[in-house]
Amino acid sequence: MVDRKTNRVITLEEYIIQGQNKFPGATGELSQLLRDIGLAAKIISREVNKAGITNILGEDGTTNVHGESVKKLDLFADKQLISALSRSEITCMVISEENDGIVELDNEGGKYIVYLDPLDGSSNIDVNVSIGSIFSIYMRENPDSEQLSEEDALQAGTKQVAAGYVLYGSSTLLAYTTGLGVSVFTLDPSIGEFILSDDDVRIPDHGTIYSVNEGSYHSWEEGLKQYVKYCQVEDPETNRPYKARYIGSMVADVHRTLITGGIFIYPNSSQYPNGKLRLMYECNPLSFVIEQAGGMAIDGKGRILEITPESIHQRTPIFIGSKGNVLKVKQFLAEHRNETVNA
Ligand code: P6P
């Protein structure tokens, strides 16, 4: 995209400042926070794109709070993002998949709380499949209280002031929303700038791609089994059978869903009774983006963004994507749970 007035490309920094100028009362702090994340993303992208050459691939021998083996790139991404957020003294604490508790920054006066999944899909790092960073930004609700605690961070997804992701794929993309629609930027490595590629992304109302790990089919609830069978039935009038696509990297699967339409599902299962994906730094931020693009995100019954969090690392099932597809799976789940369906 080019700026209609100057007929030249718009960088992330320019776009953020233009957006900030629309709000006379804006202090520029949120703009600075988004620029900090953009800087970290460029540094992480550089490492991801040459991971095969340096010895940064592989595991570092530790496990994270969920008992999952941690990849070296996970730790590198976590360090870069926290370091970038520490620079501008406006973030008081970070909660990240790579750290058990809250990470207090030396900015007691900072009014923002940032959740991070520094490198989502890290199991794909060693096989060169797209991975991503996810961020979710809240305002601290009681800035005058002395002691920071997890309670400050336990806010419903509807209270996010901004959220987004970086996708390290065939190109590096940064997508974010501040509640005024979804903007997408593409990194031009030759100039080291994120360039605006779409300033109002809209998800199709209905799509013909469903995305779920069918390996756990036998432990699904009946409604989900029947929904997937529905997707597979031959019916040219409703463009079925749908295509099945599953990358195993949430950011990549959700970004494809944002662009092409359809649905991404990570349900509860025998292995993950409450779902595998984390509410605060995977499901809430991606649900904010998808809702802002006109889509929908539920936990099988209610809106993801309205879940009242009880712990910073809690998990949730998620059904996210085009409104038409999410409403359809919601209908199947309710019918087989003998519940009434309110759209
Ligand atoms: P499974 C990656 O490890 C991740 O957290 C998400 O990015 C992805 O959607 C999911 O787990 C994949 O999980 O069980 O299908 O391998």
GROMACS .gro file of C-alpha atoms and ligand atoms in nm, residues 97 117 120-124 213 246 248-251 253 264 266 271-272 276-278 282, ligand 1:
model
   38
   97GLU     CA    1   0.501  -1.849   2.825
  117ASP     CA    2   0.401  -1.596   2.355
  120ASP     CA    3   0.453  -1.981   1.922
  121GLY     CA    4   0.477  -2.307   1.733
  122SER     CA    5   0.836  -2.358   1.839
  123SER     CA    6   0.806  -2.734   1.777
  124ASN     CA    7   0.824  -2.636   1.410
  213ASN     CA    8  -0.549  -3.185   1.460
  246TYR     CA    9  -0.328  -2.786   0.970
  248GLY     CA   10   0.053  -2.701   1.388
  249SER     CA   11   0.158  -2.342   1.446
  250MET     CA   12  -0.138  -2.139   1.580
  251VAL     CA   13  -0.022  -1.805   1.440
  253ASP     CA   14  -0.317  -2.140   1.105
  264PHE     CA   15  -0.930  -2.313   1.333
  266TYR     CA   16  -0.813  -2.663   1.922
  271GLN     CA   17  -0.465  -3.520   2.664
  272TYR     CA   18  -0.578  -3.160   2.718
  276LYS     CA   19  -0.396  -2.693   2.499
  277LEU     CA   20  -0.381  -2.328   2.398
  278ARG     CA   21  -0.332  -2.055   2.658
  282GLU     CA   22  -0.257  -1.709   2.254
  344P6P     P1   23  -0.061  -3.007   1.839
  344P6P     C1   24   0.246  -2.506   1.913
  344P6P     O1   25   0.316  -2.592   2.001
  344P6P     C2   26   0.107  -2.482   1.970
  344P6P     O2   27   0.115  -2.424   2.097
  344P6P     C3   28   0.026  -2.396   1.874
  344P6P     O3   29   0.102  -2.304   1.805
  344P6P     C4   30  -0.036  -2.499   1.781
  344P6P     O4   31  -0.159  -2.456   1.727
  344P6P     C5   32  -0.056  -2.620   1.873
  344P6P     O5   33   0.039  -2.607   1.979
  344P6P     C6   34  -0.030  -2.751   1.800
  344P6P     O6   35  -0.058  -2.853   1.891
  344P6P     O7   36  -0.112  -3.083   1.960
  344P6P     O8   37  -0.158  -3.013   1.724
  344P6P     O9   38   0.080  -3.040   1.798
   0.00000   0.00000   0.00000
